[in-house]
Amino acid sequence: MIRQVQKIRIYPTEKQQQQLAKAMGCCRFWWNYALNQTIKTYKETGKSLSRSALNALLPNLKQEFTWLKTDVYSQSLQQTSLNLSYAFINFFQKRARFPRFKSKHRKQSVGFPQSVKVDGDYIKIPKIGLVKAVFDRRYVGKIKTVTVTKDSCNHYFASIIYELEACFLNGKGDKILGIDLGIKDFAIVNDGIKTSKYNNPKHFEKHYKNLVRKQKKLSRKKLGSNSRNKAKKLVAKVYARISNSRQDYLHKLSRKLTNDSQVIVVENLNVKGMVRNHKLAQAISDCGWGMFVNFLSYKLEREDKNLIEIDRWFASSKICSNCLYQMDKMPLDVREWTCPNCQTKHDRDENAAKNIRAEGIRILQSEGTPDSASRGSVRPNLGLLTKALVLPMSLETLSEL
Ligand SMILES: [Zn+2]
């Protein structure tokens, strides 16, 4: 099964907007209530409340606050419990910060883990009814979850996650891509079926050699001399050539990946923890990762697609993408390894790209679309980037939720 996501604009009527506001309010209330209970329990026992323990609180709570019965689809509350229990698992496994209370002044959302149907130009949502929607494409597949969000401009969106048979994928423009950025290969891209590696262009190296040579020449010239000025100009020229060809490459690659996808998942660049190593730092800045993510970000945003940036706690290279076993260490020079738990042979970068993709899907499933406001913005001015945190999950695990 392949998961695809589609984010569409929806146009609820005034009455439906009121109903959605109530449902979103209920989910927010339940999240905050459950979070509070969990904190209490944690203080008393050192343990958090499981998803089923949280759900067990609901019947009594519904007696006390009857609007939890009338104003919201019960499955939406259960989806909230699920999201909260993951938030705690992540916290305990040191992959995430402590879960936060939700504010009504931020983006609002409500999840529908089942019973949503697409009906012509409408989407049918439990308790809300038929809501007008604009579809840019159609999928033949089972709807897994739908998350309805309202942004600060009062625009409504539905993020639909479909389960598709691989044969329904036309392969153009509707993929979820997980990208691991590397040094040996510039980008390793997994689309759920296959992994593609994109090399650093070879001609960069040639340019660099040229640059080093010209810089040496420059250093031998006398200060203030004419020939020094000349040499300076030559160096500047090589710099410009490198910078242009790099930008050109990054534009082309980001264009291609944007065309192929609906959602692109990358690791937050601070993740790599490599920057302290001086040599690597040089290589990284040469690679232009930051510029690349920037290009992706605005190209995706223009087309109302999503970039999900995964937080630095996520140990993409240490986790087995097959069984989720986590290795203690994964030194940089280990390019291939075998999982001691399930014996799967991994290419380091491909495994990382798979994990990154699975994590992006998990975020989409629990939060709809990434929202810079809900977790604190990572990079202002770069569009929709999230600092969403992570529980590594394989697609198999996801389908059991
Ligand atoms: Zn394994």
Coordinates of C-alpha atoms and ligand atoms in Angstrom, one line a residue:
M1 CA 0.0 0.0 0.0
I2 CA 1.2 3.4 -0.9
R3 CA 0.1 6.5 0.9
Q4 CA -0.6 9.7 -0.9
V5 CA -1.6 12.9 0.5
Q6 CA -3.8 15.6 -1.0
K7 CA -4.3 19.0 0.5
I8 CA -7.4 20.7 -0.8
R9 CA -9.1 24.0 -0.1
I10 CA -12.6 23.5 1.3
Y11 CA -15.4 26.0 1.5
P12 CA -17.7 25.2 4.4
T13 CA -21.0 27.2 4.7
E14 CA -21.4 29.6 7.6
K15 CA -23.3 26.9 9.5
Q16 CA -20.6 24.3 8.7
Q17 CA -17.9 26.8 9.9
Q18 CA -19.7 27.1 13.2
Q19 CA -19.9 23.3 13.5
L20 CA -16.2 23.0 12.6
A21 CA -15.3 25.6 15.1
K22 CA -17.1 23.6 17.8
A23 CA -15.4 20.4 16.8
M24 CA -12.0 22.0 16.8
G25 CA -12.8 23.6 20.1
C26 CA -13.7 20.2 21.6
C27 CA -10.5 18.6 20.3
R28 CA -8.4 21.5 21.7
F29 CA -10.3 21.2 25.0
W30 CA -9.7 17.4 25.1
W31 CA -6.0 17.8 24.2
N32 CA -5.5 20.3 27.0
Y33 CA -7.5 18.3 29.5
A34 CA -5.8 15.1 28.7
L35 CA -2.4 16.8 28.7
N36 CA -3.1 18.1 32.2
Q37 CA -4.2 14.7 33.4
T38 CA -1.1 13.1 32.0
I39 CA 1.1 15.7 33.7
K40 CA -0.6 15.0 37.0
T41 CA -0.2 11.3 36.6
Y42 CA 3.4 11.8 35.5
K43 CA 4.2 13.8 38.6
E44 CA 2.6 11.2 40.8
T45 CA 3.9 8.0 39.2
G46 CA 6.6 9.0 36.8
K47 CA 4.5 7.4 34.0
S48 CA 2.3 8.9 31.3
L49 CA -1.2 7.8 30.4
S50 CA -1.5 5.5 27.4
R51 CA -3.9 6.2 24.6
S52 CA -6.4 3.7 26.0
A53 CA -6.1 5.1 29.5
L54 CA -6.9 8.5 28.0
N55 CA -9.8 7.2 26.0
A56 CA -11.2 5.6 29.2
L57 CA -11.5 9.1 30.7
L58 CA -13.8 10.2 27.9
P59 CA -17.2 8.7 29.0
N60 CA -17.1 10.5 32.4
L61 CA -15.9 13.7 30.8
K62 CA -18.8 13.5 28.3
Q63 CA -21.2 13.2 31.2
E64 CA -19.8 16.4 32.7
F65 CA -19.4 18.3 29.5
T66 CA -22.3 17.2 27.3
W67 CA -21.1 19.2 24.4
L68 CA -18.3 16.7 23.9
K69 CA -21.1 14.3 23.0
T70 CA -23.0 16.7 20.7
D71 CA -20.5 19.0 19.1
V72 CA -17.8 16.6 17.9
Y73 CA -17.5 13.3 16.2
S74 CA -16.2 10.8 18.8
Q75 CA -13.5 9.5 16.5
S76 CA -12.0 12.9 16.3
L77 CA -11.5 12.9 20.1
Q78 CA -9.9 9.5 19.9
Q79 CA -7.6 10.8 17.1
T80 CA -6.5 13.5 19.5
S81 CA -5.8 10.9 22.3
L82 CA -3.6 9.1 19.8
N83 CA -1.7 12.2 18.8
L84 CA -1.1 13.1 22.5
S85 CA 0.1 9.6 23.4
Y86 CA 2.6 9.8 20.5
A87 CA 3.7 13.2 21.7
F88 CA 4.5 11.6 25.0
I89 CA 6.3 8.6 23.6
N90 CA 8.5 11.0 21.6
F91 CA 9.2 12.9 24.7
F92 CA 10.1 9.9 26.7
Q93 CA 12.3 8.6 24.0
K94 CA 14.1 11.9 24.0
R95 CA 13.0 12.7 20.4
A96 CA 10.8 15.6 21.3
R97 CA 10.1 18.3 23.8
F98 CA 7.4 18.1 26.3
P99 CA 4.0 18.4 24.6
R100 CA 2.4 21.8 24.7
F101 CA -1.0 23.1 25.5
K102 CA -3.0 24.2 22.5
S103 CA -4.1 27.8 22.1
K104 CA -7.3 29.0 20.4
H105 CA -5.3 31.7 18.8
R106 CA -3.2 29.4 16.7
K107 CA -4.1 27.2 13.7
Q108 CA -7.0 25.0 14.6
S109 CA -7.5 21.4 13.4
V110 CA -9.7 18.4 13.8
G111 CA -9.0 14.9 12.6
F112 CA -11.3 12.4 11.1
P113 CA -9.7 8.9 11.2
Q114 CA -12.5 7.3 9.3
S115 CA -15.9 7.8 7.6
V116 CA -14.9 10.6 5.3
K117 CA -16.0 10.3 1.7
V118 CA -15.3 12.2 -1.5
D119 CA -18.5 12.8 -3.3
G120 CA -18.1 14.8 -6.6
D121 CA -17.0 18.3 -5.8
Y122 CA -17.8 17.7 -2.1
I123 CA -16.2 16.0 0.8
K124 CA -18.5 14.3 3.2
I125 CA -17.4 14.7 6.8
P126 CA -19.1 13.1 9.8
K127 CA -21.4 15.5 11.7
I128 CA -20.6 18.3 9.3
G129 CA -22.1 16.9 6.1
L130 CA -21.1 17.7 2.5
V131 CA -18.5 20.5 2.3
K132 CA -17.7 22.1 -1.1
A133 CA -14.1 21.3 -2.1
V134 CA -11.8 22.0 -4.9
F135 CA -9.8 19.0 -6.2
D136 CA -6.9 19.5 -8.4
R137 CA -6.7 15.7 -9.1
R138 CA -8.6 12.6 -8.3
Y139 CA -7.4 9.4 -6.6
V140 CA -8.8 6.0 -6.7
G141 CA -8.1 4.7 -3.3
K142 CA -9.3 4.3 0.2
I143 CA -9.3 7.4 2.4
K144 CA -7.3 6.7 5.5
T145 CA -7.6 10.0 7.5
V146 CA -8.7 13.5 6.9
T147 CA -7.5 16.5 8.9
V148 CA -9.4 19.7 8.5
T149 CA -7.5 22.9 9.4
K150 CA -8.3 26.5 9.6
D151 CA -5.5 29.0 9.2
S152 CA -5.2 32.5 10.5
C153 CA -6.9 34.0 7.4
N154 CA -9.9 31.8 8.0
H155 CA -9.2 29.6 5.1
Y156 CA -10.1 26.0 5.5
F157 CA -8.2 23.0 4.2
A158 CA -8.6 19.3 4.2
S159 CA -5.5 17.1 4.1
I160 CA -6.6 13.7 2.9
I161 CA -4.4 10.7 3.2
Y162 CA -5.3 7.9 0.7
E163 CA -4.2 4.4 0.6
L164 CA -3.5 3.5 -2.9
E165 CA -2.4 0.4 -4.7
A166 CA 0.9 1.0 -6.4
C167 CA -0.7 0.6 -9.8
F168 CA -3.0 3.6 -9.2
L169 CA 0.0 5.9 -8.9
N170 CA 0.6 7.7 -12.2
G171 CA 4.0 8.7 -10.8
K172 CA 3.7 12.3 -11.8
G173 CA 3.1 15.0 -9.3
D174 CA 1.5 13.2 -6.4
K175 CA 4.3 11.6 -4.4
I176 CA 5.5 12.0 -0.9
L177 CA 9.3 12.3 -1.1
G178 CA 11.7 11.7 1.8
I179 CA 15.0 13.3 1.1
D180 CA 18.3 12.7 2.9
L181 CA 20.9 15.3 2.1
G182 CA 24.4 13.8 1.9
I183 CA 27.9 14.6 0.9
K184 CA 28.8 11.7 -1.3
D185 CA 25.5 12.0 -3.1
F186 CA 23.8 15.4 -2.8
A187 CA 20.3 14.1 -2.4
I188 CA 18.9 10.7 -1.7
V189 CA 15.2 10.6 -2.5
N190 CA 12.8 7.9 -1.5
D191 CA 9.2 8.0 -2.9
G192 CA 7.9 4.9 -1.1
I193 CA 8.7 2.6 -4.0
K194 CA 12.2 3.4 -5.1
T195 CA 15.2 5.4 -4.0
S196 CA 17.0 7.8 -6.4
K197 CA 20.4 9.3 -5.7
Y198 CA 21.4 12.6 -7.1
N199 CA 25.1 13.2 -7.4
N200 CA 26.9 16.4 -6.8
P201 CA 27.8 17.6 -10.3
K202 CA 31.2 16.6 -11.3
H203 CA 32.2 19.9 -12.7
F204 CA 32.1 21.5 -9.3
E205 CA 35.3 19.8 -8.5
K206 CA 37.0 21.1 -11.6
H207 CA 35.9 24.6 -10.7
Y208 CA 37.3 24.2 -7.2
K209 CA 40.7 23.1 -8.5
N210 CA 40.7 26.1 -10.7
L211 CA 39.8 28.3 -7.8
V212 CA 42.5 27.0 -5.6
R213 CA 45.1 27.5 -8.3
K214 CA 44.0 31.1 -9.0
Q215 CA 44.0 31.9 -5.4
K216 CA 47.5 30.7 -4.9
K217 CA 48.6 32.9 -7.8
L218 CA 46.8 35.8 -6.2
S219 CA 48.6 35.3 -2.9
R220 CA 52.0 35.5 -4.6
K221 CA 51.2 39.0 -6.1
K222 CA 52.5 42.1 -4.5
L223 CA 50.0 44.2 -2.6
G224 CA 48.7 47.1 -4.6
S225 CA 50.2 45.9 -7.8
N226 CA 48.4 45.9 -11.1
S227 CA 48.9 42.2 -11.6
R228 CA 47.4 41.6 -8.2
N229 CA 44.2 43.4 -9.2
K230 CA 44.1 41.3 -12.3
A231 CA 44.5 38.1 -10.3
K232 CA 41.8 39.2 -8.0
K233 CA 39.4 39.6 -10.9
L234 CA 40.2 36.1 -12.1
V235 CA 39.4 34.6 -8.7
A236 CA 36.1 36.6 -8.5
K237 CA 35.2 35.2 -11.9
V238 CA 35.7 31.6 -10.8
Y239 CA 33.7 32.2 -7.7
A240 CA 30.9 33.6 -9.8
R241 CA 31.0 30.6 -12.1
I242 CA 30.9 28.2 -9.2
S243 CA 28.0 30.0 -7.6
N244 CA 26.1 30.2 -10.9
S245 CA 26.5 26.6 -11.8
R246 CA 25.6 25.5 -8.3
Q247 CA 22.4 27.6 -8.3
D248 CA 21.5 26.3 -11.7
Y249 CA 21.9 22.7 -10.5
L250 CA 19.9 23.3 -7.3
H251 CA 17.1 25.1 -9.3
K252 CA 16.8 22.2 -11.7
L253 CA 16.8 19.6 -9.0
S254 CA 14.3 21.4 -6.8
R255 CA 12.1 22.0 -9.8
K256 CA 12.1 18.3 -10.7
L257 CA 11.3 17.2 -7.2
T258 CA 8.6 19.8 -6.8
N259 CA 7.0 18.6 -10.0
D260 CA 7.0 15.0 -8.8
S261 CA 5.5 15.5 -5.4
Q262 CA 2.8 16.9 -3.2
V263 CA 4.9 16.7 -0.1
I264 CA 8.6 16.8 0.5
V265 CA 10.1 15.7 3.8
V266 CA 13.6 16.8 4.8
E267 CA 15.6 16.8 7.9
N268 CA 16.2 20.1 9.6
L269 CA 19.7 21.0 8.6
N270 CA 20.9 21.5 12.1
V271 CA 20.2 17.8 12.5
K272 CA 23.3 16.6 10.9
G273 CA 25.4 17.5 13.9
M274 CA 28.3 17.6 11.4
V275 CA 28.9 21.3 11.5
R276 CA 31.4 21.0 14.3
N277 CA 33.7 18.9 12.2
H278 CA 35.6 21.5 10.3
K279 CA 36.3 19.5 7.1
L280 CA 32.8 18.4 6.9
A281 CA 31.5 21.9 7.5
Q282 CA 33.4 22.9 4.4
A283 CA 31.9 20.1 2.4
I284 CA 28.5 20.9 3.6
S285 CA 28.6 24.6 2.8
D286 CA 29.9 23.6 -0.6
C287 CA 27.0 21.3 -1.1
G288 CA 24.5 24.1 -0.7
W289 CA 22.0 22.2 1.3
G290 CA 20.6 25.4 2.8
M291 CA 20.1 27.0 -0.6
F292 CA 18.5 23.8 -1.8
V293 CA 15.9 23.6 1.0
N294 CA 15.2 27.2 0.5
F295 CA 14.5 26.6 -3.3
L296 CA 12.3 23.6 -2.5
S297 CA 10.5 25.6 0.1
Y298 CA 9.4 28.5 -2.1
K299 CA 8.7 26.3 -5.2
L300 CA 6.5 24.0 -3.1
E301 CA 4.7 26.9 -1.4
R302 CA 3.9 28.6 -4.7
E303 CA 2.0 25.5 -5.8
D304 CA 0.4 25.0 -2.4
K305 CA 2.4 21.9 -1.7
N306 CA 4.1 21.1 1.5
L307 CA 7.6 21.0 2.8
I308 CA 7.9 19.2 6.1
E309 CA 11.1 19.7 8.0
I310 CA 11.8 17.1 10.6
D311 CA 13.3 18.1 13.9
R312 CA 16.9 17.4 14.9
W313 CA 15.9 14.8 17.5
F314 CA 15.0 12.4 14.7
A315 CA 17.8 9.8 14.4
S316 CA 17.1 9.0 10.7
S317 CA 20.3 7.2 10.1
K318 CA 20.3 5.1 13.3
I319 CA 16.8 3.7 13.0
C320 CA 16.1 0.5 10.9
S321 CA 13.4 1.5 8.4
N322 CA 12.1 -2.0 8.4
C323 CA 11.7 -2.8 12.1
L324 CA 12.4 0.5 13.8
Y325 CA 15.2 -0.9 15.8
Q326 CA 17.5 1.9 16.9
M327 CA 21.2 1.6 16.8
D328 CA 23.3 3.2 19.5
K329 CA 25.8 4.5 17.1
M330 CA 26.1 5.0 13.4
P331 CA 29.5 6.5 12.6
L332 CA 29.7 8.5 9.5
D333 CA 32.0 6.1 7.7
V334 CA 29.5 3.3 7.9
R335 CA 27.9 3.3 4.5
E336 CA 26.2 -0.1 4.7
W337 CA 24.9 -2.0 7.7
T338 CA 22.8 -4.9 8.7
C339 CA 20.0 -4.5 11.3
P340 CA 20.9 -6.8 14.3
N341 CA 17.2 -7.2 15.0
C342 CA 15.6 -8.1 11.6
Q343 CA 18.8 -8.7 9.5
T344 CA 17.8 -6.3 6.8
K345 CA 20.7 -5.0 4.9
H346 CA 20.7 -1.2 4.6
D347 CA 22.3 1.4 2.5
R348 CA 22.9 4.1 5.0
D349 CA 21.4 7.0 3.0
E350 CA 18.6 5.1 1.5
N351 CA 17.5 3.9 5.0
A352 CA 17.6 7.5 6.2
A353 CA 15.5 8.7 3.3
K354 CA 12.9 6.0 4.0
N355 CA 12.8 7.0 7.7
I356 CA 12.4 10.6 6.9
R357 CA 9.6 9.9 4.5
A358 CA 7.7 7.7 7.0
E359 CA 8.1 10.3 9.7
G360 CA 6.7 13.0 7.3
I361 CA 3.7 10.7 6.7
R362 CA 3.2 10.3 10.4
I363 CA 3.2 14.1 10.9
L364 CA 0.7 14.5 8.0
Q365 CA -1.5 11.9 9.6
S366 CA -1.6 13.4 13.0
E367 CA -1.5 17.1 12.2
G368 CA -2.8 17.5 8.7
T369 CA -0.3 19.8 7.3
P370 CA 2.7 21.3 9.0
D371 CA 2.1 24.6 10.6
S372 CA 4.9 26.9 11.6
A373 CA 2.7 28.5 14.3
S374 CA 1.8 25.3 16.1
R375 CA 5.3 24.4 17.1
G376 CA 7.3 27.6 16.7
S377 CA 8.6 28.6 13.4
V378 CA 12.0 27.2 12.3
R379 CA 12.8 29.6 9.6
P380 CA 10.7 32.7 9.1
N381 CA 10.4 33.8 5.5
L382 CA 10.8 30.3 4.1
G383 CA 7.2 29.3 4.0
L384 CA 5.6 26.4 5.7
L385 CA 8.2 24.7 7.7
T386 CA 7.5 22.8 10.8
K387 CA 9.5 21.8 13.8
A388 CA 7.3 18.8 14.2
L389 CA 8.7 16.1 16.2
V390 CA 9.0 12.6 15.6
L391 CA 8.2 9.0 16.2
P392 CA 9.7 6.8 13.6
M393 CA 7.1 4.6 12.2
S394 CA 7.1 2.3 9.3
L395 CA 4.2 2.3 7.0
E396 CA 3.1 -1.1 8.2
T397 CA 2.8 0.3 11.8
L398 CA 0.9 3.3 10.5
S399 CA -1.7 1.1 8.8
E400 CA -2.5 -0.4 12.1
L401 CA -3.5 2.8 13.8
Ligands
ZN1 ZN 15.5 -4.0 11.6

